[in-house]
XYZ file of N, CA and C in Angstrom:
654
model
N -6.451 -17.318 18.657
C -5.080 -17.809 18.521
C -4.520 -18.105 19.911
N -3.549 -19.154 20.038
C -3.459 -19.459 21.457
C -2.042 -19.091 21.817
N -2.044 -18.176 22.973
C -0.622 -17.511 22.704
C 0.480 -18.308 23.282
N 1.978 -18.184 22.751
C 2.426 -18.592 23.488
C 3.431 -18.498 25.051
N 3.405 -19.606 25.491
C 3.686 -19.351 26.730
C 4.973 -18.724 27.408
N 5.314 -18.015 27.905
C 6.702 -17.166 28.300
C 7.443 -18.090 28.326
N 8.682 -18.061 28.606
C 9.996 -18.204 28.380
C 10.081 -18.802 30.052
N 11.173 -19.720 30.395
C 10.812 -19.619 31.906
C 12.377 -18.390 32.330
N 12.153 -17.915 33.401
C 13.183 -17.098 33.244
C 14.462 -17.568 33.293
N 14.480 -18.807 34.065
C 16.212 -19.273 34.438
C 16.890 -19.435 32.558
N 16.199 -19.689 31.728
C 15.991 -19.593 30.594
C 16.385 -18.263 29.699
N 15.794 -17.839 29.949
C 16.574 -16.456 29.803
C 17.077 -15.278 30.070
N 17.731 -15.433 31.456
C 18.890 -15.369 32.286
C 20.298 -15.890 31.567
N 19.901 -16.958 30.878
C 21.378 -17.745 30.618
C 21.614 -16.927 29.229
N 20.506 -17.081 28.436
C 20.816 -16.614 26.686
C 21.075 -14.770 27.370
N 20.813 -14.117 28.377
C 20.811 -12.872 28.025
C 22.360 -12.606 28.712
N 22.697 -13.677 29.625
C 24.353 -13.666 30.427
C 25.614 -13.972 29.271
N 25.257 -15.019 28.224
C 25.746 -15.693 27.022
C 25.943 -14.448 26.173
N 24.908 -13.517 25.895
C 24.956 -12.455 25.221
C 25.771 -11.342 25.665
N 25.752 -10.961 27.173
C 26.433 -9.763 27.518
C 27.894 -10.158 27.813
N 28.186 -12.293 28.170
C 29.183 -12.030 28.262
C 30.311 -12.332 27.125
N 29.570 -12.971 25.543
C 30.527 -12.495 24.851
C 30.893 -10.911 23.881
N 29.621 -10.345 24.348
C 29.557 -8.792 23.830
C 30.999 -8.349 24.518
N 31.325 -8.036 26.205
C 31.862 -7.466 26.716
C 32.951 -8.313 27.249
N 33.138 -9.557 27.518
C 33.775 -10.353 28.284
C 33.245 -10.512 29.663
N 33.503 -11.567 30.167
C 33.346 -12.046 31.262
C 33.166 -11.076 32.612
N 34.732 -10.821 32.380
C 34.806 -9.659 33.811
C 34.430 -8.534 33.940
N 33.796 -8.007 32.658
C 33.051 -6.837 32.741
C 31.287 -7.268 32.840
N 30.815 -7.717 33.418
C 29.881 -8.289 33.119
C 29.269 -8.376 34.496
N 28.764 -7.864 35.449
C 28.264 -8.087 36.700
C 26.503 -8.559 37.061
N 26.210 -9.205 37.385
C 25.028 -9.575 37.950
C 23.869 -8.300 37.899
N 24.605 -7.073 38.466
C 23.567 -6.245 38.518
C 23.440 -5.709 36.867
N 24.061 -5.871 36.028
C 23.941 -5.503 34.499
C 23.192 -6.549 34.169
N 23.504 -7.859 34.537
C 22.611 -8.839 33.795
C 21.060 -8.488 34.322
N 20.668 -8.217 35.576
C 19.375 -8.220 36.118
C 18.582 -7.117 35.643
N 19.282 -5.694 34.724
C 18.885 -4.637 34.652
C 18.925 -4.769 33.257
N 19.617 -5.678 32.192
C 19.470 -6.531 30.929
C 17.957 -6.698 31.004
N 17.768 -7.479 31.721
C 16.798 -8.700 31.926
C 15.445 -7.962 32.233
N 15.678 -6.898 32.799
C 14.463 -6.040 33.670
C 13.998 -6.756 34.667
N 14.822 -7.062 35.470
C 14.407 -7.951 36.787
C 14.828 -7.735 37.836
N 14.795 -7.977 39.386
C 15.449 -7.337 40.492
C 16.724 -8.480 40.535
N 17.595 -7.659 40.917
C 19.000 -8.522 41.332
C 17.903 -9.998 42.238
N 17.150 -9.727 43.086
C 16.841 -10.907 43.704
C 16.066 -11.922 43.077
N 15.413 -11.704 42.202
C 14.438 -12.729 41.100
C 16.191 -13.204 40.559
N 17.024 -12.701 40.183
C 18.052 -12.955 39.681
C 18.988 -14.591 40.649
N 19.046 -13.794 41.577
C 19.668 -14.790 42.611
C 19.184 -15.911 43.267
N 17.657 -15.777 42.871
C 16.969 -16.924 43.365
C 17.284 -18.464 42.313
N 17.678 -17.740 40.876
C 17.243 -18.703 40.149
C 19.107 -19.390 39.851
N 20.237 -18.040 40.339
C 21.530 -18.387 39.834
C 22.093 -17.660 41.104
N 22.282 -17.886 42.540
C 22.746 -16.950 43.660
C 24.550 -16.822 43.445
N 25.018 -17.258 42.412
C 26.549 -16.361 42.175
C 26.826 -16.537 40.631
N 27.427 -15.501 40.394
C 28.010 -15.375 38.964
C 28.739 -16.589 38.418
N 29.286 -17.446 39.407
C 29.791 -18.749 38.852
C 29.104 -19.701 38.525
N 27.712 -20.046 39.297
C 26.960 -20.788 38.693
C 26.287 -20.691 37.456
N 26.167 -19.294 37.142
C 25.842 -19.060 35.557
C 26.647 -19.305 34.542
N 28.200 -18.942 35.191
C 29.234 -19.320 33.862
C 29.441 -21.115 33.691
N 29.234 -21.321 35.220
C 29.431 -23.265 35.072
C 27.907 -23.764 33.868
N 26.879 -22.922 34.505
C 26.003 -23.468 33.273
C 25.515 -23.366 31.757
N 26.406 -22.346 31.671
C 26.870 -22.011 29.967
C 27.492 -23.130 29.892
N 28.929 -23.263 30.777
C 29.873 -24.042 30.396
C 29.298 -25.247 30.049
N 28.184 -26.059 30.656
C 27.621 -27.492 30.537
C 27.188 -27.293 28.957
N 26.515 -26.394 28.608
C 25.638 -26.112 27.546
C 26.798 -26.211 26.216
N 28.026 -25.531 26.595
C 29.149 -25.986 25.509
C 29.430 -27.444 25.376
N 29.919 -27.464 26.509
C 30.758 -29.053 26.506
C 29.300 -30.148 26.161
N 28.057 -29.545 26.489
C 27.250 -31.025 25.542
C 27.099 -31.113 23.846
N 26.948 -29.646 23.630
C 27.176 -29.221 22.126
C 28.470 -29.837 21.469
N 29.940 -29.732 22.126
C 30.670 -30.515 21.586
C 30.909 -31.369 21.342
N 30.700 -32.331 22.943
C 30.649 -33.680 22.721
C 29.759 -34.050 22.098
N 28.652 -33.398 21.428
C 27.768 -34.206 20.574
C 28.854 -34.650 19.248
N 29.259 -33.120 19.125
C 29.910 -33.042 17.585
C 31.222 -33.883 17.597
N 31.821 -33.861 18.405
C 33.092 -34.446 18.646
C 32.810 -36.381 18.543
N 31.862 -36.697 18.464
C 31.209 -38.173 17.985
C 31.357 -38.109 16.373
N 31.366 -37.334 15.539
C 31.216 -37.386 14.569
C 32.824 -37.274 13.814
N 33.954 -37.758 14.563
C 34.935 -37.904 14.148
C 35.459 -38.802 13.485
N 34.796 -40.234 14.207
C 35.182 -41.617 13.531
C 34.519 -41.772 12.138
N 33.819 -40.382 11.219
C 33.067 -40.994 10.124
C 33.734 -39.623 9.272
N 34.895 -39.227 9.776
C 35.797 -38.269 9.015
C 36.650 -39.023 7.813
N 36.492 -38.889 6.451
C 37.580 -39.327 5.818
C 38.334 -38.847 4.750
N 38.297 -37.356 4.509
C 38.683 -36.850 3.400
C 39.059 -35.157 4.107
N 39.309 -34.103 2.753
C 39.933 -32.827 3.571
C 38.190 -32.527 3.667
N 37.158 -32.578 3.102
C 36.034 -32.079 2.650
C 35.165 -32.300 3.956
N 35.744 -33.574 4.410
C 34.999 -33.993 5.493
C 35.382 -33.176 6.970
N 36.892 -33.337 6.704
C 37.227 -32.159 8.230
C 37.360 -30.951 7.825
N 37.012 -30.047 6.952
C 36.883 -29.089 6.958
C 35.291 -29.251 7.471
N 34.412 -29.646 7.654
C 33.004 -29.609 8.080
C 33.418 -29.701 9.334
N 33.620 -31.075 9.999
C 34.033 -30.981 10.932
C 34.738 -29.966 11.969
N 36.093 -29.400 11.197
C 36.389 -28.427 12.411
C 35.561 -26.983 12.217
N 35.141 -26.686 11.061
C 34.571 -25.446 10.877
C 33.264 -25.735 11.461
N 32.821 -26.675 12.289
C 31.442 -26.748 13.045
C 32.104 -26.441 14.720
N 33.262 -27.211 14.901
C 34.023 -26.783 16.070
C 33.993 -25.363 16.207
N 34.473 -24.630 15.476
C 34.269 -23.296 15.586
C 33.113 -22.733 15.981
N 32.350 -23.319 14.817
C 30.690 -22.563 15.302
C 30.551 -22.645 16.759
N 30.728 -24.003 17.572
C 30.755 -23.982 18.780
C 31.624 -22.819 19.838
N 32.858 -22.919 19.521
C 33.676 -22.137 20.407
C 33.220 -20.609 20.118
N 32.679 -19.893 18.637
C 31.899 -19.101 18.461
C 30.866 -18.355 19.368
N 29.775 -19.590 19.577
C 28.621 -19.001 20.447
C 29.055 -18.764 21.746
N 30.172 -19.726 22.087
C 30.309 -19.546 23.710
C 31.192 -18.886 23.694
N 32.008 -17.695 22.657
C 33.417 -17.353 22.906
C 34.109 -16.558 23.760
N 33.326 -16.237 24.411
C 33.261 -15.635 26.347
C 34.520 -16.609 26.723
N 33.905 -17.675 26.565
C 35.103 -19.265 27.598
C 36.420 -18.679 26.783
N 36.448 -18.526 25.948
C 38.268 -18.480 24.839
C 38.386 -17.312 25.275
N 38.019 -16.496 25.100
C 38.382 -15.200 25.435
C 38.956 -14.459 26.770
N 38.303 -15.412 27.494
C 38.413 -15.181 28.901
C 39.131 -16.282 29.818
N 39.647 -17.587 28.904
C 39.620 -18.788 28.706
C 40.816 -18.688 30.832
N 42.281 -18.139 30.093
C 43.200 -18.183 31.300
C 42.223 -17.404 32.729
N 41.444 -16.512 32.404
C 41.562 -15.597 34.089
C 40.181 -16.683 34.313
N 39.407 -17.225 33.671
C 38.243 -18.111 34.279
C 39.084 -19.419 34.377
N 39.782 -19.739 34.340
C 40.359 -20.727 34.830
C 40.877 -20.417 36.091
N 41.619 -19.332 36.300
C 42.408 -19.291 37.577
C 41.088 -18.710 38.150
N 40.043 -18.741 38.403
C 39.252 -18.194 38.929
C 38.406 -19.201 39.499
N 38.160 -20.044 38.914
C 36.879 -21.235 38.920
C 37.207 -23.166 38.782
N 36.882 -23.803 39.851
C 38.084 -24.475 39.797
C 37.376 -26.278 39.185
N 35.966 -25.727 39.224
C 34.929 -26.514 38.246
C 35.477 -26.093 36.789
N 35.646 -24.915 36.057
C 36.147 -24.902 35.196
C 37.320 -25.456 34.609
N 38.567 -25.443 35.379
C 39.937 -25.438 35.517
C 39.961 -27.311 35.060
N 39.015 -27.896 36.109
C 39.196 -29.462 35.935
C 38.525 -29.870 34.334
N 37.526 -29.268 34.168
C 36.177 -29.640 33.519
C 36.942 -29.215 31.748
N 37.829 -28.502 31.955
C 38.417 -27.718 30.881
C 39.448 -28.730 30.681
N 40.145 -29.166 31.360
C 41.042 -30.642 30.857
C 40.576 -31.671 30.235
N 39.266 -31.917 30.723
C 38.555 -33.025 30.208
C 38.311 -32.655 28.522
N 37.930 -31.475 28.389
C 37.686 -30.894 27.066
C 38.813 -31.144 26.181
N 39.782 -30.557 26.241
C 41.090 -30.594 25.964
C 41.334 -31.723 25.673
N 41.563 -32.967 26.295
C 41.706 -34.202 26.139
C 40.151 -35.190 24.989
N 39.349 -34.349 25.008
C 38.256 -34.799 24.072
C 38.449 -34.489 22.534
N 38.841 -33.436 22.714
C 39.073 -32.748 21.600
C 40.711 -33.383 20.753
N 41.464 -33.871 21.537
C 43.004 -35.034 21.373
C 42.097 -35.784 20.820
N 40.951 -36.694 21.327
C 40.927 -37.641 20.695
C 40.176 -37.814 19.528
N 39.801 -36.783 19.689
C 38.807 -37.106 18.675
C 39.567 -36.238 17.087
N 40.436 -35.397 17.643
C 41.179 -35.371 16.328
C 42.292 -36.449 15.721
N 42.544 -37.176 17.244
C 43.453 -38.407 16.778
C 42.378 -39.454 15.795
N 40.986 -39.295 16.268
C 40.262 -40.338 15.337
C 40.527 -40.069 13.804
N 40.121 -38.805 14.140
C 40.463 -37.942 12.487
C 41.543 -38.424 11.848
N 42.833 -38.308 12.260
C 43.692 -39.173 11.437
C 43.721 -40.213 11.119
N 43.220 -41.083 12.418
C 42.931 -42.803 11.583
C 42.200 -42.866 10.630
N 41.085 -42.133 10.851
C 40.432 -42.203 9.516
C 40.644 -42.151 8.441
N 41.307 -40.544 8.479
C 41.756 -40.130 6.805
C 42.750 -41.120 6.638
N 43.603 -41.773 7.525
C 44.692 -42.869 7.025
C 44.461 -43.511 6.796
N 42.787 -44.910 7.142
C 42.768 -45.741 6.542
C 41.903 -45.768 5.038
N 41.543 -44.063 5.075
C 40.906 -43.875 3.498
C 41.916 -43.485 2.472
N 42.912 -43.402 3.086
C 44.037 -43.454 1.820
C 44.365 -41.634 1.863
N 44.118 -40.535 2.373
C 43.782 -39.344 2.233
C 44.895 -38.570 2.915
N 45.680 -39.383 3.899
C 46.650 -39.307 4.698
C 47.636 -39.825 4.941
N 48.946 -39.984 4.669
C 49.742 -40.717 4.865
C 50.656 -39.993 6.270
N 50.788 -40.162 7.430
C 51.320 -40.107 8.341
C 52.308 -40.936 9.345
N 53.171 -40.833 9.771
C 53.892 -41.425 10.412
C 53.183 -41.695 11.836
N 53.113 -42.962 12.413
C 52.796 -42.862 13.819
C 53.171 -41.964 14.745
N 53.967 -42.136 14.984
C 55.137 -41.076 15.612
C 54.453 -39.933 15.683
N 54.115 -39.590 14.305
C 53.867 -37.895 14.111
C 52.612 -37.466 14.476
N 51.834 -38.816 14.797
C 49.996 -38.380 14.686
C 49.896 -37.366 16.048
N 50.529 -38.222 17.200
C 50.318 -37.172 18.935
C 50.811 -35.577 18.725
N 51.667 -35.555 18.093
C 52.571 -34.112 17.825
C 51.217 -33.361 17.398
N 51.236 -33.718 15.888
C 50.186 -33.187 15.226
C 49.298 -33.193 15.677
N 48.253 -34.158 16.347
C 47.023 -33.921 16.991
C 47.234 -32.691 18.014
N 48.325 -32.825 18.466
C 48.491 -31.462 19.791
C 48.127 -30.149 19.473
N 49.359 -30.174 17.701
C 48.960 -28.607 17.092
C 47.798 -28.913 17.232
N 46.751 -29.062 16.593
C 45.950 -28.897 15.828
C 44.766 -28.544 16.936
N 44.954 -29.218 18.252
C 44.321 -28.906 19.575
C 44.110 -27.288 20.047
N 45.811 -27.346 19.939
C 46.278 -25.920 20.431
C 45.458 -24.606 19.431
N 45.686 -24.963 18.081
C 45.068 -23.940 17.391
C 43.523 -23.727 17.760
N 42.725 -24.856 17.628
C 41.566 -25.020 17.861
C 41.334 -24.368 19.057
N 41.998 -24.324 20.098
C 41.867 -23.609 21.224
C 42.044 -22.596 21.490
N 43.234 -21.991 20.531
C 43.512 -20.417 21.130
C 43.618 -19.754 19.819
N 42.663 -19.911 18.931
C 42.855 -19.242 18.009
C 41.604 -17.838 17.725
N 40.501 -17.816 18.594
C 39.920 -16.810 18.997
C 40.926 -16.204 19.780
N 41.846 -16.410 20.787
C 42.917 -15.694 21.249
C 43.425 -14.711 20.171
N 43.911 -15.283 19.654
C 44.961 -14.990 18.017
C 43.984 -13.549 17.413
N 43.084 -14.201 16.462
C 42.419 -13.130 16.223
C 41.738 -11.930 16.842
N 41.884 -12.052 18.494
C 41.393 -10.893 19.543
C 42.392 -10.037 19.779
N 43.884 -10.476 20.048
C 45.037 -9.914 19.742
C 45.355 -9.482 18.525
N 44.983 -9.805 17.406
C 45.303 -8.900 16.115
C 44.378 -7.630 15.961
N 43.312 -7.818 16.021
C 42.516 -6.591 16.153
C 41.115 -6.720 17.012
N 41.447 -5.989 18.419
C 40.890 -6.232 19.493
C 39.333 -5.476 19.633
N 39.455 -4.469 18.483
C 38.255 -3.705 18.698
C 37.511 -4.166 18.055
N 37.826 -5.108 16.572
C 36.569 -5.612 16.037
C 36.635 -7.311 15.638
N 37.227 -7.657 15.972
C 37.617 -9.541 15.642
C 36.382 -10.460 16.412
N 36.001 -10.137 17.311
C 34.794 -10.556 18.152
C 33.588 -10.262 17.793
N 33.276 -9.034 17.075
C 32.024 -8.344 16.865
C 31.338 -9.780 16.104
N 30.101 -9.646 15.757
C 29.320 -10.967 15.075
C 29.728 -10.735 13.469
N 29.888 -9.717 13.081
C 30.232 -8.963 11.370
C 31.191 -10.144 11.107
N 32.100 -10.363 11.886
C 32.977 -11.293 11.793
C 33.493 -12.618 11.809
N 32.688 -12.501 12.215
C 31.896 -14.493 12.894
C 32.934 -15.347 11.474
N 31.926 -15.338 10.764
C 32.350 -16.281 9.403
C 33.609 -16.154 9.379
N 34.360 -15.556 8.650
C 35.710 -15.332 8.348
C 36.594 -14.993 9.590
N 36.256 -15.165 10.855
C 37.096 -15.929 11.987
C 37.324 -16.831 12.015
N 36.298 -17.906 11.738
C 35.436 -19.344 11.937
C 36.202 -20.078 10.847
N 36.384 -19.349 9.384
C 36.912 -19.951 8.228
C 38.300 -20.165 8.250
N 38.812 -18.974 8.811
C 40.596 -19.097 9.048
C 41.076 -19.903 10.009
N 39.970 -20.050 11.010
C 40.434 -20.718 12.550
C 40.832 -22.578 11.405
N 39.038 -22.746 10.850
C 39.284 -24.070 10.598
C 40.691 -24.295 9.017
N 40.830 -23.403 8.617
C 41.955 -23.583 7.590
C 43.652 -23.467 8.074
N 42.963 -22.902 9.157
C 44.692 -22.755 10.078
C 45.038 -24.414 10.649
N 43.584 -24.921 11.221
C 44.051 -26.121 11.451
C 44.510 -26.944 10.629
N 43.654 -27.018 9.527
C 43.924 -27.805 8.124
C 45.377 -27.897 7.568
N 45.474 -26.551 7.813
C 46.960 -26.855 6.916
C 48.300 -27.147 7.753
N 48.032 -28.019 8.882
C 48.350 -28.446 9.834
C 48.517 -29.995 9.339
N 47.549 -30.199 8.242
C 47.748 -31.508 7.733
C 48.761 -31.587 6.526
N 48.449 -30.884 5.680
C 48.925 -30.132 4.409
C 50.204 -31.453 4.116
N 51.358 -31.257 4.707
C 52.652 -32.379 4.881
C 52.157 -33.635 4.703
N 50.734 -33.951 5.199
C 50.838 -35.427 5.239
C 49.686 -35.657 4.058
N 49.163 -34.685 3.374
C 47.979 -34.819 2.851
C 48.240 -35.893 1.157
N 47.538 -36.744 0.461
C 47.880 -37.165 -0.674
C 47.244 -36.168 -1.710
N 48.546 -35.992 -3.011
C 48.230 -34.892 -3.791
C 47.535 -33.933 -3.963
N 46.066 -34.972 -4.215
C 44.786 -34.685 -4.373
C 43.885 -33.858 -3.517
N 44.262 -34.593 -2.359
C 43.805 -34.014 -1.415
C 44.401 -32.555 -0.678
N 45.697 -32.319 -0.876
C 46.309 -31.458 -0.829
C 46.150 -30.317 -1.734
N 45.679 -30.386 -2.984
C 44.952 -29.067 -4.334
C 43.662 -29.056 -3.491
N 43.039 -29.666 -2.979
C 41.611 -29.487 -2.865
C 41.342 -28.608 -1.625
N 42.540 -28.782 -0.569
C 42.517 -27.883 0.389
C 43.002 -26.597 0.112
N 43.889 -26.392 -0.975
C 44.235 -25.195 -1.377
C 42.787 -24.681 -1.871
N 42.009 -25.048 -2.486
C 40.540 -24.478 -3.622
C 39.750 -24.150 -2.124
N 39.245 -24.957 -1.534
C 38.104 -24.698 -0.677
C 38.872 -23.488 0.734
N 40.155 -23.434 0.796
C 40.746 -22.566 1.760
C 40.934 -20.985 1.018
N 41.335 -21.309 -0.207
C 42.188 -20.341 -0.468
C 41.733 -18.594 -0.687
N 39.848 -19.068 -0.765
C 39.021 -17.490 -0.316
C 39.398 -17.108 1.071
N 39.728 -17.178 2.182
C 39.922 -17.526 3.339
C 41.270 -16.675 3.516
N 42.232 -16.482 2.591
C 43.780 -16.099 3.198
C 43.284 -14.349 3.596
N 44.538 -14.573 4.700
C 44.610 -13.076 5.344
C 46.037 -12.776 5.427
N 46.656 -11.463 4.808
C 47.863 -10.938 5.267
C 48.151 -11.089 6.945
């Protein structure tokens, strides 16, 4: 049998930094924990990543290509059925990396590749939920006011963004754990949804109640 070949380490350095730093957060998280993770000397460590920022900038790439993949798949949104896929895949994303949300303000004031690189996101994520509305508007699924689409696209940004916030502040000891994943992921994307709710046609408005309504939390 022909075995297979190791892992290269810069390789897994990143999945084992990804791991400790949404276990613990960011700032608890030091180089010499990752290298003693890893079973490796701090210097095999530094050869391959010589500061803690270059590891978080290269998670960070690893998000922002995952999104922007998904964030293409906006212009072929046209119903609630369709963006509920849609943002509940957003999640999955902000999910794996949820180190960045969590830690989202002090790695910003910290890192200034982040700080820029994180606007760009922000503004990707505008548009591509603004696509979302054209869509559902010209499938009949939405009736919206012009006016109202920038407002609304903003909420719907904002939630998408700080809504691992939200649920870390309601219950801090276990909202992060993985047990939880799903039914973070489900409320995040139904919180956005019903963000539409006002503009939704009838139909479409019962249907978001059925597919949300396992989902409610006191």
């Amino acid at each position: 049998m022909t075995r297979k070949a190791p892992r290269r380490t810069a390789e897994r350095i990143l999945e084992v930094t990804l791991e400790l730093f949404n276990r613990f957060g960011e700032p608890n998280v030091s180089t010499t924990l990752i290298s003693a993770e890893l079973g490796i000397s701090p210097g095999n460590l530094y050869y391959h990543y010589p500061a803690k920022d270059e590891l978080i900038n290269s998670l960070f790439e690893r998000y922002e290509r995952a999104l922007n993949e998904l964030l293409q798949a906006a212009d072929g949104v046209r119903n609630v059925e369709d963006a509920w896929f849609f943002l509940h895949s957003q999640f999955e994303i902000v999910w794996q990396y949820r180190f960045l949300y969590r830690d989202l303000n002090d790695l910003l004031s910290k890192n200034r590749l982040l700080e820029t690189r994180f606007q760009t996101v922000l503004k990707n994520k505008t548009r591509a939920v603004r696509a979302v509305l054209a869509g559902m508007s010209r499938a009949g699924t939405v009736d919206i006011d012009a006016r109202e689409v920038e407002p609304t696209a903003n909420c719907m940004v904002v939630v998408l963004t700080y809504w691992l916030s939200f649920e870390y502040v309601r219950d801090p000891r276990h909202a992060l754990e993985p047990e939880n994943a799903e039914m973070a992921l489900m409320r995040g994307a139904q919180h956005v949804l019903n963000l539409l709710a006002p503009y939704l046609e009838a139909g479409q408005r019962q249907h978001l109640l059925q597919i949300t309504g396992a989902y409610q939390r006191d």
